[in-house]
Short mmCIF file of C-alpha atoms in Angstrom, two decimals:
data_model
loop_
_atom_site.label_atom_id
_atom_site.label_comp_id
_atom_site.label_asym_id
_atom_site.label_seq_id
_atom_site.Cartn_x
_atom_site.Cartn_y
_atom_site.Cartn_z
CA UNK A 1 70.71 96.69 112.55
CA UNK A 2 70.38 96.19 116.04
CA UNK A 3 74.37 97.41 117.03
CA UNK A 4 73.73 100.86 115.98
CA UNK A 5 71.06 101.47 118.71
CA UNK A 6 72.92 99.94 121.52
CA UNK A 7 76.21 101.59 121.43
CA UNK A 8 74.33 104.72 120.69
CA UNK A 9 72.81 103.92 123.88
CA UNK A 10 75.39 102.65 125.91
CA UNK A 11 78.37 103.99 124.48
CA UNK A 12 81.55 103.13 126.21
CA UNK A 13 79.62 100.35 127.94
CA UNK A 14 78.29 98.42 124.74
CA UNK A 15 80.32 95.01 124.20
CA UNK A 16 83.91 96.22 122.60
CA UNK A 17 82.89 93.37 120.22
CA UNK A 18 80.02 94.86 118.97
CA UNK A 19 81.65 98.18 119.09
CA UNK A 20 84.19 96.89 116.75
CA UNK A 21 81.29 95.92 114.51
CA UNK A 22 80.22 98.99 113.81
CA UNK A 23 83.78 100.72 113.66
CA UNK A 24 84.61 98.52 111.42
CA UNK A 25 81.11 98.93 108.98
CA UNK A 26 82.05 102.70 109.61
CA UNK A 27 85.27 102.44 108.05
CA UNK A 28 84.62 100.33 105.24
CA UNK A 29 81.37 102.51 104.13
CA UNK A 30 83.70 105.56 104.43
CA UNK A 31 86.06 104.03 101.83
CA UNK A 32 83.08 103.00 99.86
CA UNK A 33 82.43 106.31 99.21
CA UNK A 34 85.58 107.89 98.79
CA UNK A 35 85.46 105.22 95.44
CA UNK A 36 82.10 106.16 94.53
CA UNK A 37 83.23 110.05 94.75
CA UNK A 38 86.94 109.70 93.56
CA UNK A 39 88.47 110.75 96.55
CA UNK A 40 91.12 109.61 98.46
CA UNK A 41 90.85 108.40 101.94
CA UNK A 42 93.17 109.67 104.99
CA UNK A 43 94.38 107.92 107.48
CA UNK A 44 96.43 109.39 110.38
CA UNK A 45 99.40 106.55 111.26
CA UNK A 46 102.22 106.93 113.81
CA UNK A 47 102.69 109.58 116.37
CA UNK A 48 100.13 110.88 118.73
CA UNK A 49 99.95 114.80 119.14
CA UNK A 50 99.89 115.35 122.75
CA UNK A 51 101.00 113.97 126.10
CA UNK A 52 100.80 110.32 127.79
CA UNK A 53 98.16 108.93 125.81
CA UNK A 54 99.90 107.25 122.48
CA UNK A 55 99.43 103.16 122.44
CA UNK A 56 102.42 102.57 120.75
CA UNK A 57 101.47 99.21 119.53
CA UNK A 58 98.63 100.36 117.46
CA UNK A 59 99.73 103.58 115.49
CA UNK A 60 101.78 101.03 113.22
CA UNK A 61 100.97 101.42 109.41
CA UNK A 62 101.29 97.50 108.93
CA UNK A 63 98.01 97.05 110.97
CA UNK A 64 95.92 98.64 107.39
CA UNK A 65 97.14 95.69 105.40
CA UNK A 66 93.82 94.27 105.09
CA UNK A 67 91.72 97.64 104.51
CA UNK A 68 94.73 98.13 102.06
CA UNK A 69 94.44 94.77 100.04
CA UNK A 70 90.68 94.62 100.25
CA UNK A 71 90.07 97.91 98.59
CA UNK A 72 92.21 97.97 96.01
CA UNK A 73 90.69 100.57 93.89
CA UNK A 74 90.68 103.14 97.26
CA UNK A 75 93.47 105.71 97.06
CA UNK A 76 95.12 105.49 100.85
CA UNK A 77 97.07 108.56 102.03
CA UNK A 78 98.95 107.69 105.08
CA UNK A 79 99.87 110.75 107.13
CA UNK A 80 102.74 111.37 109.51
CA UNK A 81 105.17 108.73 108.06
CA UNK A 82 103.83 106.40 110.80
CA UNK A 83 106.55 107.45 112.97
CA UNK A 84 108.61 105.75 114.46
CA UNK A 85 107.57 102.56 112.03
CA UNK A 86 108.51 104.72 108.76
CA UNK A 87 110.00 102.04 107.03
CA UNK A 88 107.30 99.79 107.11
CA UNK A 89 105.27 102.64 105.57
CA UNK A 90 107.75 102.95 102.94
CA UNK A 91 107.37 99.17 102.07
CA UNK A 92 103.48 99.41 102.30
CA UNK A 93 103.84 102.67 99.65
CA UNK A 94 106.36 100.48 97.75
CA UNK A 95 103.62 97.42 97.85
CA UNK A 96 100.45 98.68 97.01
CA UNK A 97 99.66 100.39 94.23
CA UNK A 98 97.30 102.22 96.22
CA UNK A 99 98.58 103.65 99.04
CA UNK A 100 100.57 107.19 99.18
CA UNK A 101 102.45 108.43 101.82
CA UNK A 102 102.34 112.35 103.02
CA UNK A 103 104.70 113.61 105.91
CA UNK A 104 102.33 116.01 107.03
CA UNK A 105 104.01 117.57 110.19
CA UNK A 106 106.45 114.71 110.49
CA UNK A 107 108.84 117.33 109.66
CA UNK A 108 107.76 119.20 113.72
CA UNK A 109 107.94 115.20 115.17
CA UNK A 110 111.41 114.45 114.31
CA UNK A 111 113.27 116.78 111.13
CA UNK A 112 116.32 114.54 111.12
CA UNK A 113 114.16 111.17 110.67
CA UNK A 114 111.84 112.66 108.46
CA UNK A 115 114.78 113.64 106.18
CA UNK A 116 116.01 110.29 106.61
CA UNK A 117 112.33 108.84 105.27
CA UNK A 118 112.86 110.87 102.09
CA UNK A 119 115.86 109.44 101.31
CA UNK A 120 115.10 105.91 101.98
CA UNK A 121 111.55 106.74 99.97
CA UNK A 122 113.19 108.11 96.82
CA UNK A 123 115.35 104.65 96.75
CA UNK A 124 112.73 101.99 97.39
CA UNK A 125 109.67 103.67 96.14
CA UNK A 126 107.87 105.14 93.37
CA UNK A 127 108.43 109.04 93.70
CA UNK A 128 104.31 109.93 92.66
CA UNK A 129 103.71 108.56 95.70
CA UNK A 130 105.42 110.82 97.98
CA UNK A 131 103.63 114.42 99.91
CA UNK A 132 106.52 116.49 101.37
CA UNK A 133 103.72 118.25 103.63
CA UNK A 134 100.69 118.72 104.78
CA UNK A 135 99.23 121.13 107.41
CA UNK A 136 97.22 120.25 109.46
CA UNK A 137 96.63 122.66 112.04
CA UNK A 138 93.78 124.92 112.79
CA UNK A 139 96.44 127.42 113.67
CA UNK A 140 97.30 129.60 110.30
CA UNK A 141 100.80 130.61 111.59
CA UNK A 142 101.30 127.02 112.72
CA UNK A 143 100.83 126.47 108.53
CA UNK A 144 103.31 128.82 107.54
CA UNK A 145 105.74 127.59 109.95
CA UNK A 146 105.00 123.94 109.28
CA UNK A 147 105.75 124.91 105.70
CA UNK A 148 108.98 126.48 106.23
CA UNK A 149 109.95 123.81 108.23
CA UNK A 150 109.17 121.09 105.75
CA UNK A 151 110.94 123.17 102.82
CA UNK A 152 113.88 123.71 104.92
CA UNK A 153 114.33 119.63 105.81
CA UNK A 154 113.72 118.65 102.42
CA UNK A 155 116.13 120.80 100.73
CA UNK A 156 118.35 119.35 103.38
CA UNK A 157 117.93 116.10 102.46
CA UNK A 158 117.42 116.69 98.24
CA UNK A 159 121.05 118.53 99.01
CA UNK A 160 122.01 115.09 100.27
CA UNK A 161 121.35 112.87 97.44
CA UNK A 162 122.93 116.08 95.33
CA UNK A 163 125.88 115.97 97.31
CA UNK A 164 126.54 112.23 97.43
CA UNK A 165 126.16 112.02 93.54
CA UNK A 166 122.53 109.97 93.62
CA UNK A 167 120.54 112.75 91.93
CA UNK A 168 122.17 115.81 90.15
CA UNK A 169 120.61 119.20 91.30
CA UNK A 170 118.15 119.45 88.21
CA UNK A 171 116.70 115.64 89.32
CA UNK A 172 116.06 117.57 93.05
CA UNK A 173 114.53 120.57 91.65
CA UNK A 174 111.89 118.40 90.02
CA UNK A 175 111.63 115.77 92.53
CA UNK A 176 110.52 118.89 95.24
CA UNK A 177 107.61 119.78 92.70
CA UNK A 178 106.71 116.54 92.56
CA UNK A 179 106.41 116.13 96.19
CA UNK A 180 105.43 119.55 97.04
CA UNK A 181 102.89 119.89 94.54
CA UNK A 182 102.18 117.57 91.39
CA UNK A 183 101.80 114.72 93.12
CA UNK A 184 99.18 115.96 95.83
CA UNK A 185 97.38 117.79 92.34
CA UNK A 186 97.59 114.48 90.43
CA UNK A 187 96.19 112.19 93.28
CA UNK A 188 93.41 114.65 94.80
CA UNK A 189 92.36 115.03 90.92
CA UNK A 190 92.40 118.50 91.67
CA UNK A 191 91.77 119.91 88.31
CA UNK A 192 89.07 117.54 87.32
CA UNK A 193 87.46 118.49 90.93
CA UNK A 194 87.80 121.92 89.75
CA UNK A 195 86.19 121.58 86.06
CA UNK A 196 83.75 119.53 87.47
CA UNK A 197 82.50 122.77 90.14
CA UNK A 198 82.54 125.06 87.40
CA UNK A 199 80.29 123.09 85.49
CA UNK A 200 78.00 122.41 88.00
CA UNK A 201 78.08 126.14 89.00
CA UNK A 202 77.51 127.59 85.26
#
């Protein structure tokens, strides 16, 4: 009760100790209520957007395994691959039963890895939890081009299993809808969200 007022007052010069404190209370209430509403919870991992300001030894995915294991019944959706750790994320996704991964704009970071993460995903982990993209840009032509971007890679690299005999082209039609659409539907219980408004609205 008494950490709240402080850093509010001080800020950057409150104790980093007690400024953890409340992070960490922060984060956990967040994912509190992302349970209580049903929602899952975000978390940006890997790559800084920007210049000369990414501390490389904390963007790792692996650093979540407690948040991950304590709330179990939280839906994580970790962005960005986590790159350049992406195979850690893929063993985290593979792990826990609650954690998803979602490219994002991995796909603008690095194409060729990000193609390579989608292989290595479809062979280690469960393919529900998989999001081929997600924008997220305040720019709307940054969107569309994101989008065409991501489409582009992933056929790329659906082509790839095709042409190497690991999925015929019917089993890469259906794994893009999965991870271009169903899956994102099925975990952001979009049509229950949906139902839900309209009832409250009528």
């Amino acid at each position: 009760a008494t950490i709240l007022p402080q850093v509010l007052t001080d800020g950057d010069k409150a104790p980093a100790d007690q400024r953890q404190i409340l992070g960490d209370w922060c984060w956990a209430r967040g994912v509190e209520l992302a349970i209580e509403h049903n929602l899952p919870f975000k978390i940006h991992t890997g790559y800084y957007a920007g210049n000369d300001r990414m501390p490389v030894d904390r963007i790792r995915s692996g650093h979540l395994t407690p948040l991950l294991a304590k709330y179990l019944d939280c839906r994580f959706v970790l962005m960005h691959i986590a790159y350049p750790y992406s195979g850690e994320l893929v063993a985290l996704t593979k792990h826990y039963r609650n954690v998803y991964a979602d490219l994002c704009w991995a796909w603008s970071i690095d194409p060729f890895s990000s193609a390579d993460f989608v292989r290595r995903f479809l062979h280690a982990a469960p393919i529900n939890k998989l999001f081929a993209f997600g924008g997220d840009t305040g720019w709307p032509t940054s969107a569309a081009a994101y989008a065409i971007q991501a489409r582009r890679w992933l056929t790329r690299a659906l082509q790839a299993e095709v042409d190497e005999g690991l999925l015929t082209e019917a089993n890469a039609i259906a794994v893009a809808s999965r991870v271009l659409h169903d899956n994102q539907m099925d975990v952001f219980n979009v049509e229950a969200k949906k139902r839900a408004c309209l009832a409250d609205a009528g």
